[in-house]
Amino acid sequence: MRDDVLKAALASAQEPVPTMKRASRARRQDVSKRAAPDPFATLNPPMPAPSPRRSATPARLQRENAQDEIYERIYVAILEHRLHPGTKLAEERLAEIFGVSRARIREVLARLAHEQIVELYPQRGAFVAKPTIEQALDVFEARRLIEPAVLRRLVQTLTPEKLARLRQHQELEFDARRRDDKRAVIRLSGEFHSLAAELAGNTALARSMRELSVLTCLMIFLYDAPTTDSCRADEHTQIIDAIAKRDAARAERLMLEHLDHIETSMKLETATPEVDLETIFAG
Ligand SMILES: [Zn+2]
């Protein structure tokens, strides 16, 4: 049953795998809640459930926390390919699973749609986004423009703490590979790129990068050859080493090569082109 698939996909999102909390989003969403967001506190266990002490916490805060958690669980399930591109995200079913109102779910879906992770269709509802070949090519074009700029800025603003965060993230990636945890590998390797953008300190770039990473994850599911790795860990290591040496030019070049590898591993050129009805029925 498809409902059970949805439930299972979201249930396993609770696994205690370290997940990268996106500080830039948190900053954008609830500036008032966090007086001084720690830029290095991105590597935290999954967001805790809202405090049960209702009287101690304003209801609005609780609602926002619950919403953040639902958002995070759906987001991670998509990132880890537990929710496939094109999957219907039925409002009433999600409301049941998370024990909240449909209005709350609608708000979360609207937020995911705003980030292009979910597509909303009038009358039909919400679906996990299914990027087309054309969109996939656009994503790579955008990444080629953004990521060298991200690394340049990261090198300029590098601190021992930022470097430690990158290395720490890579350890998680290595660990997931050792455990052969493919879902975690896909998620963590995508998050490496978002983390670099976040550490670079430009919130607009970080936000764009985060969206592009998720779209890439969806594209990998749709178009990647089954045997290839999404992001090669050794390439991330080389990029980090170049950053550590403050060699921005080398880091940028390695990143562009890395993006080439990811793009060529996808079968974007061999995919069936859009059917032209006119050509088919002409003559
Ligand atoms: Zn990568």
GROMACS .gro file of C-alpha atoms in nm, residues 18-276:
model
  259
   18PRO     CA    1   2.376   1.278   1.254
   19THR     CA    2   2.206   1.527   1.032
   20MET     CA    3   2.329   1.866   0.932
   21LYS     CA    4   2.101   2.134   1.062
   22ARG     CA    5   2.088   2.418   0.825
   23ALA     CA    6   2.179   2.717   1.030
   24SER     CA    7   2.105   2.958   0.751
   25ARG     CA    8   1.748   2.836   0.731
   26ALA     CA    9   1.713   2.850   1.106
   27ARG     CA   10   1.838   3.207   1.101
   28ARG     CA   11   1.596   3.299   0.830
   29GLN     CA   12   1.303   3.128   0.992
   30ASP     CA   13   1.330   3.225   1.352
   31VAL     CA   14   1.572   3.501   1.414
   32SER     CA   15   1.390   3.580   1.735
   33LYS     CA   16   1.435   3.232   1.878
   34ARG     CA   17   1.809   3.211   1.854
   35ALA     CA   18   1.984   3.519   1.978
   36ALA     CA   19   2.326   3.418   1.850
   37PRO     CA   20   2.320   3.118   1.620
   38ASP     CA   21   2.645   2.929   1.645
   39PRO     CA   22   2.776   2.895   1.289
   40PHE     CA   23   2.964   2.582   1.385
   41ALA     CA   24   2.671   2.410   1.550
   42THR     CA   25   2.543   2.272   1.222
   43LEU     CA   26   2.629   1.916   1.307
   44ASN     CA   27   2.370   1.817   1.556
   45PRO     CA   28   2.155   1.516   1.618
   46PRO     CA   29   1.808   1.543   1.463
   47MET     CA   30   1.595   1.819   1.603
   48PRO     CA   31   1.447   1.716   1.939
   49ALA     CA   32   1.074   1.690   1.981
   50PRO     CA   33   0.909   2.000   2.117
   51SER     CA   34   0.917   2.027   2.492
   52PRO     CA   35   0.611   1.873   2.658
   53ARG     CA   36   0.603   2.155   2.913
   54ARG     CA   37   0.333   2.347   2.737
   55SER     CA   38   0.300   2.609   3.006
   56ALA     CA   39   0.667   2.693   2.990
   57THR     CA   40   0.680   2.742   2.614
   58PRO     CA   41   0.463   2.977   2.413
   59ALA     CA   42   0.223   2.784   2.190
   60ARG     CA   43   0.348   2.961   1.881
   61LEU     CA   44   0.703   2.847   1.948
   62GLN     CA   45   0.582   2.491   1.992
   63ARG     CA   46   0.395   2.506   1.667
   64GLU     CA   47   0.702   2.635   1.486
   65ASN     CA   48   0.919   2.365   1.639
   66ALA     CA   49   0.677   2.092   1.536
   67GLN     CA   50   0.664   2.238   1.189
   68ASP     CA   51   1.043   2.250   1.168
   69GLU     CA   52   1.059   1.888   1.272
   70ILE     CA   53   0.802   1.774   1.014
   71TYR     CA   54   0.984   1.976   0.750
   72GLU     CA   55   1.315   1.819   0.851
   73ARG     CA   56   1.179   1.463   0.846
   74ILE     CA   57   1.027   1.501   0.499
   75TYR     CA   58   1.337   1.684   0.375
   76VAL     CA   59   1.575   1.412   0.498
   77ALA     CA   60   1.351   1.134   0.362
   78ILE     CA   61   1.368   1.299   0.018
   79LEU     CA   62   1.741   1.357   0.046
   80GLU     CA   63   1.799   0.994   0.136
   81HIS     CA   64   1.584   0.868  -0.150
   82ARG     CA   65   1.335   0.708   0.086
   83LEU     CA   66   1.071   0.927  -0.073
   84HIS     CA   67   1.116   0.899  -0.447
   85PRO     CA   68   1.072   1.176  -0.703
   86GLY     CA   69   0.707   1.189  -0.807
   87THR     CA   70   0.575   1.041  -0.481
   88LYS     CA   71   0.242   1.189  -0.379
   89LEU     CA   72   0.253   1.360  -0.042
   90ALA     CA   73  -0.106   1.324   0.068
   91GLU     CA   74  -0.201   1.594   0.317
   92GLU     CA   75  -0.446   1.392   0.523
   93ARG     CA   76  -0.209   1.096   0.548
   94LEU     CA   77   0.081   1.313   0.658
   95ALA     CA   78  -0.144   1.488   0.908
   96GLU     CA   79  -0.226   1.147   1.054
   97ILE     CA   80   0.135   1.030   1.060
   98PHE     CA   81   0.260   1.342   1.235
   99GLY     CA   82  -0.052   1.395   1.447
  100VAL     CA   83  -0.107   1.753   1.335
  101SER     CA   84  -0.373   1.940   1.140
  102ARG     CA   85  -0.387   1.941   0.762
  103ALA     CA   86  -0.332   2.315   0.772
  104ARG     CA   87   0.002   2.257   0.943
  105ILE     CA   88   0.102   2.003   0.678
  106ARG     CA   89  -0.003   2.247   0.406
  107GLU     CA   90   0.234   2.506   0.551
  108VAL     CA   91   0.522   2.260   0.548
  109LEU     CA   92   0.445   2.153   0.191
  110ALA     CA   93   0.428   2.517   0.082
  111ARG     CA   94   0.771   2.573   0.231
  112LEU     CA   95   0.912   2.267   0.052
  113ALA     CA   96   0.747   2.385  -0.269
  114HIS     CA   97   0.906   2.725  -0.227
  115GLU     CA   98   1.242   2.548  -0.219
  116GLN     CA   99   1.145   2.351  -0.532
  117ILE     CA  100   1.173   2.020  -0.348
  118VAL     CA  101   0.800   1.959  -0.377
  119GLU     CA  102   0.565   2.042  -0.663
  120LEU     CA  103   0.210   2.155  -0.593
  121TYR     CA  104  -0.069   2.097  -0.843
  122PRO     CA  105  -0.417   2.242  -0.803
  123GLN     CA  106  -0.674   1.966  -0.743
  124ARG     CA  107  -0.404   1.695  -0.742
  125GLY     CA  108  -0.195   1.791  -0.442
  126ALA     CA  109   0.174   1.778  -0.355
  127PHE     CA  110   0.439   1.555  -0.510
  128VAL     CA  111   0.811   1.512  -0.453
  129ALA     CA  112   0.973   1.713  -0.733
  130LYS     CA  113   1.085   1.534  -1.045
  131PRO     CA  114   1.340   1.757  -1.218
  132THR     CA  115   1.345   1.733  -1.597
  133ILE     CA  116   1.665   1.693  -1.800
  134GLU     CA  117   1.650   2.062  -1.883
  135GLN     CA  118   1.618   2.156  -1.515
  136ALA     CA  119   1.906   1.919  -1.434
  137LEU     CA  120   2.131   2.095  -1.684
  138ASP     CA  121   2.025   2.431  -1.538
  139VAL     CA  122   2.118   2.308  -1.190
  140PHE     CA  123   2.468   2.218  -1.303
  141GLU     CA  124   2.509   2.550  -1.478
  142ALA     CA  125   2.409   2.731  -1.160
  143ARG     CA  126   2.636   2.516  -0.945
  144ARG     CA  127   2.933   2.593  -1.172
  145LEU     CA  128   2.875   2.962  -1.113
  146ILE     CA  129   2.803   2.947  -0.742
  147GLU     CA  130   3.043   2.689  -0.603
  148PRO     CA  131   3.374   2.848  -0.712
  149ALA     CA  132   3.249   3.174  -0.556
  150VAL     CA  133   3.160   2.985  -0.239
  151LEU     CA  134   3.508   2.834  -0.212
  152ARG     CA  135   3.677   3.167  -0.285
  153ARG     CA  136   3.488   3.325   0.000
  154LEU     CA  137   3.545   3.029   0.227
  155VAL     CA  138   3.923   3.050   0.172
  156GLN     CA  139   3.916   3.424   0.240
  157THR     CA  140   3.727   3.379   0.566
  158LEU     CA  141   3.879   3.049   0.674
  159THR     CA  142   3.929   2.981   1.045
  160PRO     CA  143   4.056   2.666   1.219
  161GLU     CA  144   3.698   2.606   1.338
  162LYS     CA  145   3.558   2.614   0.985
  163LEU     CA  146   3.824   2.374   0.865
  164ALA     CA  147   3.750   2.144   1.157
  165ARG     CA  148   3.381   2.145   1.061
  166LEU     CA  149   3.463   2.036   0.707
  167ARG     CA  150   3.692   1.757   0.827
  168GLN     CA  151   3.435   1.648   1.083
  169HIS     CA  152   3.170   1.628   0.812
  170GLN     CA  153   3.403   1.422   0.598
  171GLU     CA  154   3.456   1.179   0.881
  172LEU     CA  155   3.079   1.122   0.884
  173GLU     CA  156   3.091   1.064   0.510
  174PHE     CA  157   3.376   0.813   0.546
  175ASP     CA  158   3.195   0.643   0.829
  176ALA     CA  159   2.874   0.609   0.625
  177ARG     CA  160   3.078   0.456   0.342
  178ARG     CA  161   3.244   0.212   0.579
  179ARG     CA  162   2.902   0.106   0.701
  180ASP     CA  163   2.789   0.092   0.338
  181ASP     CA  164   2.494   0.310   0.436
  182LYS     CA  165   2.404   0.431   0.088
  183ARG     CA  166   2.125   0.661   0.203
  184ALA     CA  167   2.352   0.841   0.446
  185VAL     CA  168   2.627   0.861   0.184
  186ILE     CA  169   2.396   1.034  -0.064
  187ARG     CA  170   2.270   1.277   0.198
  188LEU     CA  171   2.608   1.354   0.354
  189SER     CA  172   2.786   1.400   0.024
  190GLY     CA  173   2.518   1.647  -0.085
  191GLU     CA  174   2.538   1.823   0.249
  192PHE     CA  175   2.913   1.867   0.210
  193HIS     CA  176   2.839   2.125  -0.057
  194SER     CA  177   2.572   2.303   0.147
  195LEU     CA  178   2.803   2.307   0.448
  196ALA     CA  179   3.083   2.471   0.248
  197ALA     CA  180   2.838   2.740   0.138
  198GLU     CA  181   2.711   2.788   0.491
  199LEU     CA  182   3.063   2.821   0.631
  200ALA     CA  183   3.151   3.067   0.356
  201GLY     CA  184   2.912   3.298   0.537
  202ASN     CA  185   2.695   3.437   0.259
  203THR     CA  186   2.338   3.344   0.348
  204ALA     CA  187   2.203   3.402  -0.003
  205LEU     CA  188   2.465   3.172  -0.154
  206ALA     CA  189   2.409   2.917   0.121
  207ARG     CA  190   2.036   2.914   0.059
  208SER     CA  191   2.077   2.870  -0.315
  209MET     CA  192   2.334   2.598  -0.262
  210ARG     CA  193   2.106   2.409  -0.028
  211GLU     CA  194   1.827   2.406  -0.284
  212LEU     CA  195   2.063   2.306  -0.562
  213SER     CA  196   2.199   2.020  -0.348
  214VAL     CA  197   1.855   1.876  -0.291
  215LEU     CA  198   1.767   1.906  -0.659
  216THR     CA  199   2.093   1.728  -0.741
  217CYS     CA  200   1.995   1.451  -0.501
  218LEU     CA  201   1.663   1.411  -0.681
  219MET     CA  202   1.844   1.416  -1.017
  220ILE     CA  203   2.086   1.146  -0.901
  221PHE     CA  204   1.790   0.927  -0.822
  222LEU     CA  205   1.630   0.991  -1.160
  223TYR     CA  206   1.928   0.994  -1.392
  224ASP     CA  207   2.234   0.847  -1.225
  225ALA     CA  208   2.383   0.523  -1.348
  226PRO     CA  209   2.308   0.267  -1.077
  227THR     CA  210   2.673   0.188  -1.003
  228THR     CA  211   2.824   0.533  -0.978
  229ASP     CA  212   2.880   0.735  -0.664
  230SER     CA  213   2.707   1.068  -0.640
  231CYS     CA  214   3.006   1.251  -0.500
  232ARG     CA  215   3.345   1.086  -0.470
  233ALA     CA  216   3.478   1.116  -0.116
  234ASP     CA  217   3.840   1.144  -0.230
  235GLU     CA  218   3.747   1.447  -0.438
  236HIS     CA  219   3.594   1.613  -0.133
  237THR     CA  220   3.921   1.541   0.052
  238GLN     CA  221   4.126   1.708  -0.220
  239ILE     CA  222   3.900   2.012  -0.214
  240ILE     CA  223   3.928   2.038   0.166
  241ASP     CA  224   4.307   2.006   0.143
  242ALA     CA  225   4.321   2.292  -0.108
  243ILE     CA  226   4.100   2.503   0.122
  244ALA     CA  227   4.330   2.419   0.414
  245LYS     CA  228   4.627   2.548   0.213
  246ARG     CA  229   4.424   2.857   0.128
  247ASP     CA  230   4.477   2.777  -0.237
  248ALA     CA  231   4.151   2.917  -0.372
  249ALA     CA  232   4.244   2.869  -0.738
  250ARG     CA  233   4.312   2.500  -0.687
  251ALA     CA  234   3.999   2.450  -0.475
  252GLU     CA  235   3.787   2.615  -0.746
  253ARG     CA  236   3.942   2.405  -1.022
  254LEU     CA  237   3.892   2.083  -0.825
  255MET     CA  238   3.530   2.178  -0.758
  256LEU     CA  239   3.460   2.235  -1.127
  257GLU     CA  240   3.617   1.898  -1.210
  258HIS     CA  241   3.412   1.739  -0.933
  259LEU     CA  242   3.091   1.887  -1.079
  260ASP     CA  243   3.194   1.756  -1.422
  261HIS     CA  244   3.229   1.408  -1.276
  262ILE     CA  245   2.890   1.422  -1.109
  263GLU     CA  246   2.724   1.550  -1.426
  264THR     CA  247   2.886   1.298  -1.658
  265SER     CA  248   2.791   1.015  -1.421
  266MET     CA  249   2.429   1.104  -1.491
  267LYS     CA  250   2.270   0.992  -1.810
  268LEU     CA  251   2.148   1.334  -1.909
  269GLU     CA  252   2.250   1.323  -2.274
  270THR     CA  253   2.115   0.977  -2.350
  271ALA     CA  254   1.776   1.036  -2.194
  272THR     CA  255   1.476   1.031  -2.421
  273PRO     CA  256   1.408   1.376  -2.560
  274GLU     CA  257   1.069   1.531  -2.524
  275VAL     CA  258   0.825   1.373  -2.769
  276ASP     CA  259   0.727   1.610  -3.048
   0.00000   0.00000   0.00000
